[in-house]
């Protein structure tokens, strides 16, 4: 592992990666889990003393015994909104976490792993003062074996240093900007900037769990549906084992139905399993049976000793996806996505796992009769994804590659690593029906073509069973954009009284990434970011736009974002922007376009931006956050939610 300590707030050299599995921690007859969630001790490193924690070795003892102000901090949670202190909310750089824990004596003969669901962005972990691992990337799990660092039957302590700094080589990107203007800024003043509008919440965001397994253990499982006939589902599976005495064990694979009846079995590290008359996994609204899950039980068996080894149970669904130039099909039936772009965002806990909000959100998505969502703009928690599998929501699973610019080799490596970790985590999920390799990159830049070609090839190589997309928003190439800006400004200087407009029929022309994708996803804010207030143009522009993308690439098109900001309770008639009324008018005009486009045969879905209002950095054009939610941040319906519900209820596949 390399770590650059000099400019610790700016540079993280990428740490060691997981060569192997990252199975969700589940208890079984051979496995125990111990949650380390709860109240931890917490401190931030001052701006001017970023390295102090390393120099003074805060990881060697309890944080409360170090020369730093220590407070209580819940895990999981973002740390930003927990206190009244804006230094903590707006902190850039290192933050420190510490807690004590006890490991049972009975675990001494086991292999013990520690697993973090996610820590944003960079984490270094010490157990009892010894560094055990580090990880880059804020939204994906990592784990490490810690058996040799634990004291069994005694108290232990864990320290985690977290750094939220984003650089041009992190996914997502950001940059630290130093202000040299001494008239306006004190010496050394800097700020974090980034190319996205959601608040960069930080901290230990998802559960921290210790897992004890036998010394020879199940490290990874992959299961895929390879063929479906009327009477049979054909599955292929493979298992990877870890530990030293792997050769002594054989593998038994058994499939149980939802009532826990054994329906099929096989033996060996890899194999084929045939399930008679399978209950297929269907998304909501496509079948009476929705989200049917089987369990694959993998069991190790030591033949010589005739004893059972490690056991892991993996829920999975039997379903096949295919796609062509006009559609995406599940089990042979074409799909229409009706759903949302969302965020993991809630009052007080920020981006920390919150089972209350998570469950409420599914209730709201069912109430509104949505069938899908995109994990805009980063992978969501495994707890959230489990419910998507169970409730039959279709998920477009996105890596945190939002707003990518300067496409160099270091960025590409970080992007590929994030894709690998995402696919490793979610490959067995029936709900995941598409991989999204990013959102709104500068895909008009020449250099982006090779970059995205490489990422798409990697994804196809890792998983050929799902289509790949990238969410695009290019309006025109840079030169053209700057010409248009100048023409617009000039026109405005001649006549301030009238709005300036232009139909964006070129938008598909400058993008260089769509050629590599299986499905084209586009974000379009007609009547909001362009031609603001001109709802009469929306239907026309959306039809032109979507048609142009399809005509150029002969691929299915999905509108992954459209929408308008609305302040709950604000009304005007006639409607003007920022009112609930205008939000509904904008939706209505988009719906007209979607209906016509559906009839034309290549629009495969509509996802409104956004499910709920969410926190953004402070901006003068965003009143405390992005207000494009159809629900408020505390999950109450705006007028738009009722309107959307009427549409989604009528939209069939
Ligand atoms: C977009 C982005 C999304 C923003 C949205 C907006 O195109 O993909 O992250 O929140 O626009 O509201 O500006």
XYZ file of C-alpha atoms and ligand atoms in Angstrom:
666
model
C 0.000 0.000 0.000
C 1.231 3.451 -0.816
C 0.113 6.491 1.043
C 1.360 9.994 0.498
C 1.488 11.817 3.784
C 2.904 15.112 2.641
C -0.195 16.612 1.170
C -2.578 14.360 2.948
C -5.555 16.551 2.254
C -4.873 16.528 -1.444
C -3.434 13.243 -2.483
C -4.282 9.696 -1.676
C -2.392 7.034 -3.439
C -4.722 4.157 -4.089
C -4.458 1.360 -1.609
C -4.440 -2.367 -2.096
C -7.534 -3.772 -3.733
C -9.725 -6.747 -3.095
C -8.737 -9.587 -5.268
C -11.652 -11.570 -3.990
C -15.158 -11.607 -2.630
C -17.010 -9.132 -0.498
C -20.024 -11.213 0.544
C -22.493 -9.436 2.796
C -21.961 -10.499 6.426
C -24.646 -13.063 7.231
C -24.775 -15.336 10.234
C -25.114 -19.067 9.696
C -24.413 -22.268 11.580
C -20.719 -21.621 10.884
C -20.592 -17.806 10.911
C -21.116 -15.187 13.572
C -21.334 -11.445 13.191
C -20.759 -8.672 15.698
C -21.878 -5.149 14.910
C -19.569 -2.284 15.835
C -22.262 0.283 15.092
C -23.141 2.678 17.872
C -21.692 5.811 19.400
C -18.000 6.238 18.590
C -15.583 8.944 19.734
C -14.837 11.519 17.064
C -12.498 14.421 16.328
C -11.606 16.508 13.309
C -8.109 17.639 12.456
C -7.835 21.416 12.256
C -7.269 22.943 8.854
C -3.801 24.083 9.818
C -2.838 20.812 11.533
C -4.001 18.153 9.151
C -1.157 15.767 9.933
C -1.271 16.147 13.691
C -3.172 12.890 14.224
C -0.508 10.965 12.318
C 2.396 12.794 13.951
C 0.981 12.254 17.425
C -0.193 8.738 16.577
C -3.784 9.143 17.649
C -4.377 5.574 16.559
C -2.163 4.249 19.370
C -4.611 4.991 22.190
C -8.147 6.076 22.924
C -8.919 9.304 21.054
C -10.196 10.908 24.243
C -6.651 10.657 25.654
C -5.152 12.593 22.729
C -4.667 16.352 22.490
C -7.792 17.015 20.483
C -11.397 17.915 21.195
C -13.402 14.711 21.182
C -17.159 14.376 20.771
C -19.658 11.541 20.422
C -20.540 10.462 16.911
C -23.089 7.893 15.743
C -22.006 5.176 13.316
C -23.366 4.790 10.728
C -24.005 8.431 9.874
C -22.489 11.379 8.098
C -20.779 13.557 10.674
C -21.707 16.851 8.984
C -25.157 17.581 10.397
C -24.802 16.090 13.880
C -23.512 19.175 15.687
C -24.098 22.934 15.720
C -20.552 23.470 14.521
C -20.117 24.673 10.937
C -16.449 23.631 11.121
C -17.633 20.053 11.370
C -20.327 20.444 8.731
C -17.920 22.009 6.244
C -14.799 20.112 7.285
C -12.264 19.237 4.604
C -9.597 16.656 5.367
C -8.993 14.175 8.146
C -11.567 13.146 10.707
C -10.872 10.521 13.370
C -13.126 7.832 14.844
C -12.440 5.534 17.769
C -14.242 2.890 19.803
C -13.594 -0.024 22.148
C -15.006 -3.465 21.555
C -14.808 -6.952 22.945
C -14.195 -10.152 20.992
C -15.482 -13.418 22.472
C -12.971 -16.104 23.440
C -14.861 -18.596 21.321
C -13.681 -16.775 18.216
C -10.051 -17.691 18.826
C -10.162 -20.691 16.526
C -11.926 -18.714 13.795
C -10.922 -16.360 11.021
C -12.147 -12.847 11.798
C -12.787 -10.149 9.240
C -13.781 -6.560 9.694
C -16.093 -5.137 7.063
C -17.111 -1.549 6.389
C -20.240 -0.986 4.288
C -18.796 2.365 3.165
C -16.646 5.218 4.397
C -16.526 8.455 2.434
C -14.011 8.962 0.868
C -10.686 7.554 2.015
C -10.239 5.447 5.147
C -7.319 4.086 7.137
C -8.127 1.490 9.799
C -6.068 0.515 12.846
C -6.883 -2.284 15.276
C -5.188 -2.034 18.674
C -2.807 0.549 17.218
C -1.775 -1.469 14.167
C -2.769 -0.387 10.663
C -4.797 -3.164 9.063
C -6.175 -1.685 5.872
C -7.097 1.391 3.887
C -9.624 2.051 1.165
C -10.407 4.667 -1.459
C -13.922 5.278 -2.697
C -16.858 6.420 -0.684
C -19.740 4.142 -1.537
C -18.512 0.579 -1.635
C -17.645 -1.985 1.016
C -14.191 -3.158 1.996
C -12.954 -5.751 4.436
C -9.779 -7.249 5.801
C -8.809 -10.184 7.955
C -7.861 -9.057 11.453
C -7.532 -12.369 13.312
C -3.891 -11.791 14.210
C -4.536 -8.291 15.512
C -7.311 -9.161 17.957
C -7.179 -10.038 21.623
C -9.757 -12.758 22.171
C -11.607 -12.521 25.454
C -10.115 -9.068 26.070
C -10.938 -5.449 25.229
C -9.780 -4.173 21.824
C -9.956 -0.794 20.164
C -10.366 0.413 16.628
C -9.398 3.757 15.078
C -10.499 4.971 11.664
C -9.128 8.061 9.957
C -11.447 9.356 7.252
C -10.621 11.919 4.611
C -13.323 13.448 2.406
C -11.039 15.385 0.072
C -11.867 14.933 -3.607
C -9.199 15.399 -6.233
C -9.071 15.172 -10.043
C -8.200 11.487 -9.550
C -10.938 10.448 -7.177
C -14.325 9.066 -8.248
C -16.149 11.433 -8.120
C -13.719 14.192 -8.902
C -13.163 17.437 -7.096
C -10.357 19.857 -6.548
C -8.894 21.911 -3.760
C -8.722 25.533 -4.792
C -6.282 27.841 -3.009
C -7.229 31.512 -3.032
C -4.209 33.751 -3.442
C -6.034 37.069 -3.475
C -4.808 38.500 -0.148
C -7.327 41.324 -0.401
C -10.131 38.850 0.074
C -8.657 35.727 1.654
C -6.274 35.098 4.530
C -3.027 33.336 3.617
C -3.406 29.655 2.806
C -7.189 29.796 2.450
C -8.578 26.941 0.376
C -11.882 25.351 -0.469
C -13.103 22.085 -1.892
C -14.888 22.316 -5.230
C -16.624 19.501 -7.055
C -18.627 18.885 -10.254
C -21.904 17.788 -8.722
C -24.677 19.368 -6.749
C -25.201 16.931 -3.862
C -23.558 17.766 -0.564
C -20.358 15.774 -0.121
C -21.402 14.108 3.121
C -18.596 12.297 4.907
C -17.936 9.769 7.618
C -18.560 6.110 8.337
C -21.760 5.837 6.350
C -22.673 2.186 6.573
C -22.396 -0.619 9.128
C -19.096 -1.819 10.581
C -19.278 -5.542 11.231
C -16.901 -8.168 12.552
C -17.443 -11.565 10.957
C -16.090 -14.847 12.312
C -15.876 -17.764 9.879
C -14.066 -21.101 9.892
C -10.410 -20.867 8.841
C -11.306 -22.378 5.486
C -14.133 -20.263 4.272
C -16.429 -19.347 1.407
C -14.924 -16.228 -0.080
C -17.152 -15.543 -3.056
C -20.201 -16.893 -4.867
C -21.473 -16.072 -8.342
C -24.806 -17.256 -9.696
C -26.376 -16.538 -13.072
C -29.434 -17.640 -14.973
C -28.137 -18.941 -18.289
C -31.289 -20.299 -19.884
C -35.021 -20.373 -19.357
C -37.575 -22.664 -20.898
C -41.231 -23.136 -19.997
C -40.385 -25.846 -17.545
C -36.819 -25.195 -16.459
C -34.395 -22.541 -15.271
C -30.743 -23.274 -15.921
C -28.284 -21.671 -13.529
C -24.530 -21.603 -13.491
C -22.720 -21.035 -10.223
C -19.160 -20.760 -9.029
C -17.646 -20.590 -5.573
C -14.285 -19.315 -4.426
C -12.755 -20.557 -1.230
C -10.219 -18.919 1.033
C -7.903 -20.260 3.712
C -5.078 -22.723 3.809
C -6.703 -26.160 3.667
C -9.012 -25.570 0.756
C -8.166 -28.899 -0.887
C -9.632 -30.811 2.057
C -13.128 -29.500 1.347
C -15.771 -30.252 -1.208
C -18.641 -27.916 -2.074
C -22.348 -28.714 -1.922
C -24.699 -26.243 -3.615
C -28.392 -26.419 -2.808
C -31.265 -24.248 -3.991
C -34.221 -23.642 -1.672
C -37.472 -21.987 -2.649
C -39.086 -19.182 -0.654
C -40.745 -21.722 1.628
C -37.395 -23.297 2.359
C -37.958 -26.451 0.314
C -34.951 -27.982 -1.418
C -35.613 -27.737 -5.167
C -32.251 -28.447 -6.807
C -28.655 -29.244 -5.982
C -25.193 -29.755 -7.353
C -21.644 -30.410 -6.216
C -18.313 -28.800 -6.918
C -16.741 -25.379 -7.020
C -18.517 -24.617 -10.268
C -21.486 -26.218 -11.889
C -24.903 -26.077 -13.402
C -28.133 -26.257 -11.463
C -31.496 -26.949 -13.069
C -34.646 -25.769 -11.337
C -37.909 -27.338 -12.528
C -40.895 -25.056 -13.074
C -39.059 -22.075 -11.610
C -40.787 -19.098 -10.091
C -39.167 -16.330 -12.078
C -38.036 -13.033 -10.574
C -40.344 -10.381 -12.012
C -40.273 -6.647 -11.458
C -43.298 -4.869 -10.070
C -46.312 -4.782 -12.325
C -45.137 -7.387 -14.845
C -46.459 -10.465 -13.164
C -48.558 -11.469 -10.187
C -45.469 -12.846 -8.505
C -43.055 -10.000 -7.844
C -39.467 -10.268 -6.621
C -39.464 -14.022 -6.053
C -36.209 -15.046 -4.401
C -34.581 -18.433 -3.987
C -31.733 -19.155 -1.596
C -28.497 -20.698 -2.739
C -26.986 -22.538 0.195
C -23.287 -23.213 -0.220
C -21.827 -25.668 2.217
C -18.273 -26.897 2.597
C -17.729 -30.495 3.581
C -14.554 -32.064 4.882
C -14.739 -35.576 3.428
C -11.812 -37.024 5.327
C -13.147 -35.966 8.699
C -16.786 -36.194 7.628
C -17.610 -32.805 9.133
C -19.402 -29.766 7.886
C -17.404 -26.599 7.144
C -18.456 -23.062 6.318
C -22.048 -22.352 5.244
C -23.344 -19.269 3.411
C -26.864 -18.560 2.176
C -27.251 -16.203 -0.767
C -30.659 -14.940 -1.910
C -30.971 -14.793 -5.703
C -33.591 -14.611 -8.436
C -34.079 -16.591 -11.600
C -34.435 -14.203 -14.505
C -32.870 -13.397 -17.854
C -32.216 -10.006 -19.421
C -31.666 -9.272 -23.049
C -31.673 -6.104 -25.120
C -31.696 -4.925 -28.711
C -31.914 -1.628 -30.595
C -35.329 -0.707 -29.231
C -35.805 -2.380 -25.884
C -34.674 -4.160 -22.752
C -36.455 -7.400 -21.902
C -36.845 -9.351 -18.684
C -37.733 -13.001 -19.162
C -38.618 -12.152 -22.746
C -41.030 -9.295 -21.934
C -40.154 -5.704 -22.757
C -39.693 -3.351 -19.839
C -40.790 0.268 -19.400
C -38.982 1.965 -16.537
C -41.175 4.321 -14.524
C -39.228 5.625 -11.634
C -36.817 8.032 -10.102
C -33.395 9.446 -9.839
C -32.764 9.495 -6.116
C -30.227 10.189 -3.400
C -29.340 8.591 -0.114
C -30.052 11.749 1.799
C -31.943 12.480 4.980
C -32.208 15.082 7.633
C -29.487 14.847 10.337
C -27.917 11.564 9.196
C -26.956 12.910 5.767
C -25.879 9.917 3.744
C -25.600 7.515 6.692
C -27.602 4.310 6.496
C -31.008 5.041 7.963
C -33.404 2.107 7.985
C -36.373 4.341 8.785
C -35.947 6.577 5.741
C -35.005 3.616 3.604
C -38.189 1.707 4.458
C -40.363 4.793 4.122
C -38.900 5.468 0.683
C -39.896 2.020 -0.536
C -43.387 2.546 0.846
C -43.584 5.823 -1.061
C -42.242 4.290 -4.259
C -44.853 1.550 -4.031
C -47.581 4.085 -3.212
C -46.710 6.084 -6.288
C -46.563 2.879 -8.379
C -42.994 3.276 -9.565
C -41.151 0.159 -10.688
C -37.567 1.377 -10.835
C -34.834 3.780 -9.795
C -31.277 4.671 -10.641
C -28.700 4.759 -7.865
C -27.826 8.285 -8.890
C -24.962 9.108 -8.414
C -23.229 6.348 -6.462
C -23.911 2.802 -5.240
C -26.575 2.681 -2.533
C -26.370 0.584 0.623
C -26.669 -3.185 0.468
C -29.558 -2.974 2.920
C -31.396 -0.776 0.418
C -30.524 -3.052 -2.491
C -31.857 -6.082 -0.600
C -35.309 -4.496 -0.537
C -35.132 -3.768 -4.261
C -34.513 -7.488 -4.849
C -37.353 -8.450 -2.523
C -39.892 -5.889 -3.730
C -39.156 -6.239 -7.425
C -37.739 -2.805 -8.196
C -35.588 -2.513 -11.300
C -32.297 -0.835 -10.503
C -29.855 0.962 -12.748
C -26.726 0.588 -10.647
C -24.368 3.563 -10.960
C -20.759 4.112 -9.888
C -19.847 7.487 -8.346
C -18.402 8.751 -11.627
C -20.441 11.934 -11.736
C -19.485 14.909 -13.895
C -16.139 13.460 -15.033
C -13.736 15.764 -16.766
C -9.983 15.469 -17.551
C -9.794 11.801 -18.509
C -6.297 10.697 -17.616
C -4.889 7.270 -16.807
C -5.051 7.712 -13.039
C -8.707 8.609 -13.212
C -9.349 5.647 -15.488
C -7.710 3.299 -12.988
C -9.838 4.651 -10.140
C -12.953 4.382 -12.320
C -12.185 0.799 -13.309
C -11.546 -0.088 -9.693
C -14.913 1.374 -8.649
C -16.652 -0.590 -11.427
C -14.966 -3.811 -10.328
C -15.953 -3.278 -6.720
C -19.543 -2.438 -7.671
C -19.946 -5.502 -9.868
C -18.273 -7.661 -7.249
C -20.787 -6.424 -4.696
C -23.982 -6.479 -6.764
C -23.447 -9.130 -9.454
C -25.898 -11.593 -7.883
C -28.761 -9.139 -7.471
C -31.778 -9.773 -9.687
C -32.935 -6.170 -9.224
C -29.816 -4.834 -10.923
C -30.696 -4.861 -14.595
C -28.219 -2.315 -15.947
C -24.806 -0.947 -15.008
C -24.343 2.792 -15.278
C -20.715 3.795 -15.636
C -21.378 7.422 -14.763
C -23.454 10.567 -15.003
C -23.016 13.579 -17.248
C -19.334 13.364 -18.173
C -17.686 15.781 -20.589
C -18.309 13.212 -23.281
C -17.842 15.703 -26.094
C -14.093 15.684 -25.432
C -12.078 13.635 -27.889
C -10.141 11.910 -25.125
C -13.359 10.661 -23.514
C -14.031 8.259 -26.403
C -11.157 5.902 -25.681
C -11.751 6.327 -21.968
C -15.391 5.203 -22.093
C -14.691 2.505 -24.635
C -12.234 1.043 -22.112
C -14.654 1.230 -19.191
C -17.518 -0.327 -21.173
C -15.272 -3.148 -22.370
C -14.240 -3.859 -18.811
C -17.862 -4.025 -17.669
C -18.852 -6.331 -20.525
C -15.926 -8.547 -19.677
C -16.865 -8.683 -15.989
C -20.572 -9.211 -16.646
C -22.026 -9.929 -20.059
C -25.520 -10.572 -18.679
C -26.565 -6.938 -18.191
C -26.615 -3.928 -20.529
C -24.265 -1.023 -19.896
C -25.230 2.615 -19.936
C -23.802 6.039 -19.172
C -26.057 8.975 -18.398
C -25.431 11.705 -20.959
C -26.268 15.360 -21.111
C -24.084 16.870 -23.753
C -25.722 19.834 -25.368
C -23.140 20.568 -28.004
C -19.407 20.475 -28.382
C -17.376 22.997 -26.456
C -16.644 25.267 -29.381
C -20.260 25.320 -30.389
C -21.261 25.918 -26.761
C -19.052 28.935 -26.429
C -20.319 30.344 -29.724
C -23.899 29.872 -28.566
C -23.127 31.544 -25.253
C -21.666 34.526 -27.018
C -24.586 34.754 -29.471
C -27.065 34.510 -26.576
C -25.299 37.213 -24.589
C -25.111 39.457 -27.616
C -28.831 38.966 -28.350
C -29.636 39.750 -24.721
C -27.562 42.917 -24.868
C -29.715 44.058 -27.794
C -33.038 43.211 -26.172
C -33.309 42.454 -22.485
C -37.079 42.300 -22.554
C -37.505 39.009 -24.366
C -36.121 35.563 -23.537
C -33.628 34.034 -25.938
C -34.248 30.530 -27.151
C -32.782 27.903 -29.442
C -34.012 24.402 -30.107
C -31.339 21.991 -29.009
C -31.638 19.541 -31.832
C -27.854 19.117 -32.006
C -27.386 17.667 -28.596
C -26.754 14.105 -29.718
C -24.179 15.277 -32.250
C -21.234 16.134 -30.060
C -21.269 13.214 -27.639
C -18.583 10.597 -28.207
C -19.538 7.982 -25.630
C -22.988 6.766 -26.689
C -21.511 4.664 -29.490
C -20.134 2.210 -26.908
C -23.287 1.820 -24.822
C -26.088 -0.725 -24.935
C -28.720 1.721 -23.731
C -28.627 5.513 -24.014
C -29.702 7.412 -20.921
C -30.144 11.159 -21.169
C -30.888 13.978 -18.746
C -32.911 16.865 -20.146
C -34.249 19.911 -18.345
C -36.302 21.576 -21.058
C -38.314 24.421 -19.590
C -36.003 24.626 -16.604
C -32.297 25.008 -17.381
C -33.049 25.945 -20.966
C -35.987 28.135 -22.022
C -36.824 28.641 -18.383
C -40.551 28.996 -17.901
C -41.376 28.106 -21.508
C -43.366 24.992 -20.853
C -44.898 25.243 -24.325
C -41.568 24.108 -25.826
C -41.017 21.049 -23.688
C -42.984 18.427 -25.618
C -41.517 19.521 -28.926
C -37.951 19.623 -27.659
C -38.101 16.318 -25.829
C -39.487 14.477 -28.845
C -36.808 15.974 -31.103
C -34.092 15.163 -28.645
C -34.908 11.538 -27.879
C -35.593 10.789 -31.543
C -32.233 12.230 -32.565
C -30.326 10.011 -30.141
C -32.153 6.927 -31.334
C -31.795 7.805 -35.002
C -28.086 8.311 -34.625
C -27.288 5.221 -32.576
C -30.161 2.741 -33.072
C -30.306 2.038 -29.384
C -33.072 2.184 -26.784
C -33.287 5.539 -25.009
C -34.244 6.180 -21.393
C -34.840 9.670 -20.004
C -33.105 9.413 -16.648
C -33.671 13.018 -15.559
C -36.176 15.758 -16.238
C -37.806 17.995 -13.675
C -38.272 21.353 -12.051
C -37.535 22.785 -8.644
C -40.608 23.485 -6.515
C -40.812 24.987 -3.072
C -43.461 23.052 -1.175
C -46.439 25.322 -0.602
C -45.544 27.917 -3.228
C -48.329 28.416 -5.802
C -49.092 30.785 -8.656
C -51.574 30.812 -11.470
C -50.510 31.077 -14.230
C -47.640 28.904 -13.034
C -44.110 30.301 -12.758
C -40.866 28.532 -12.021
C -40.227 27.372 -8.436
C -43.940 26.849 -7.755
C -45.555 23.461 -7.269
C -47.834 24.420 -10.146
C -44.978 24.860 -12.605
C -43.431 21.558 -11.543
C -46.687 19.851 -12.520
C -47.004 21.725 -15.811
C -43.459 20.753 -16.717
C -44.247 17.135 -15.923
C -47.431 17.235 -17.955
C -45.600 18.523 -21.025
C -42.903 15.887 -20.655
C -45.553 13.178 -20.296
C -47.044 14.185 -23.641
C -43.633 13.722 -25.229
C -43.061 10.389 -23.488
C -46.423 9.068 -24.696
C -45.624 9.906 -28.302
C -42.099 8.566 -28.022
C -43.354 5.302 -26.579
C -45.558 4.850 -29.573
C -42.530 5.390 -31.777
C -41.070 2.320 -30.103
C -37.640 3.133 -28.661
C -38.251 5.047 -25.444
C -37.835 2.539 -22.636
C -38.495 4.681 -19.607
C -38.867 7.901 -17.708
C -37.305 8.727 -14.374
C -38.163 12.025 -12.821
C -35.502 14.042 -11.026
C -35.844 13.702 -8.070
C -37.629 11.409 -5.675
C -37.140 13.857 -2.776
C -35.537 17.230 -2.116
C -31.928 16.791 -1.041
C -29.043 18.720 0.469
C -26.599 20.545 -1.786
C -23.600 22.739 -1.100
C -24.608 26.329 -0.338
C -25.575 28.066 -3.570
C -27.554 31.234 -4.147
C -29.832 29.490 -6.643
C -30.633 26.550 -4.356
C -32.670 27.388 -1.257
C -30.985 24.969 1.247
C -30.982 22.201 -1.324
C -32.176 20.853 -4.637
C -35.946 21.258 -4.628
C -36.777 19.022 -7.567
C -38.207 16.306 -5.320
C -41.770 15.183 -5.802
C -41.515 14.582 -2.048
C -40.015 17.031 0.380
C -36.833 16.093 2.196
C -38.947 14.805 5.087
C -40.900 12.675 2.618
C -44.181 14.564 2.395
C -45.864 14.694 -1.025
C -45.872 17.814 -3.125
C -48.688 18.301 -5.608
C -46.344 16.624 -8.128
C -46.379 13.347 -6.200
C -50.129 12.957 -6.637
C -49.858 13.882 -10.294
C -47.046 11.395 -10.879
C -48.956 8.704 -9.051
C -51.867 9.058 -11.459
C -49.511 8.623 -14.395
C -47.487 5.731 -13.009
C -50.682 3.886 -12.092
C -51.810 4.063 -15.718
C -48.480 3.239 -17.327
C -48.229 -0.407 -18.162
C -45.272 -2.212 -19.653
C -28.373 17.030 -13.341
C -27.591 16.133 -12.449
C -28.185 16.051 -11.061
C -28.595 17.431 -10.585
C -29.628 17.978 -11.537
C -30.052 19.394 -11.117
O -28.330 16.934 -14.536
O -27.428 14.855 -12.977
O -27.228 15.491 -10.203
O -29.100 17.407 -9.296
O -29.104 18.039 -12.827
O -31.014 19.520 -10.416
O -29.374 20.334 -11.498
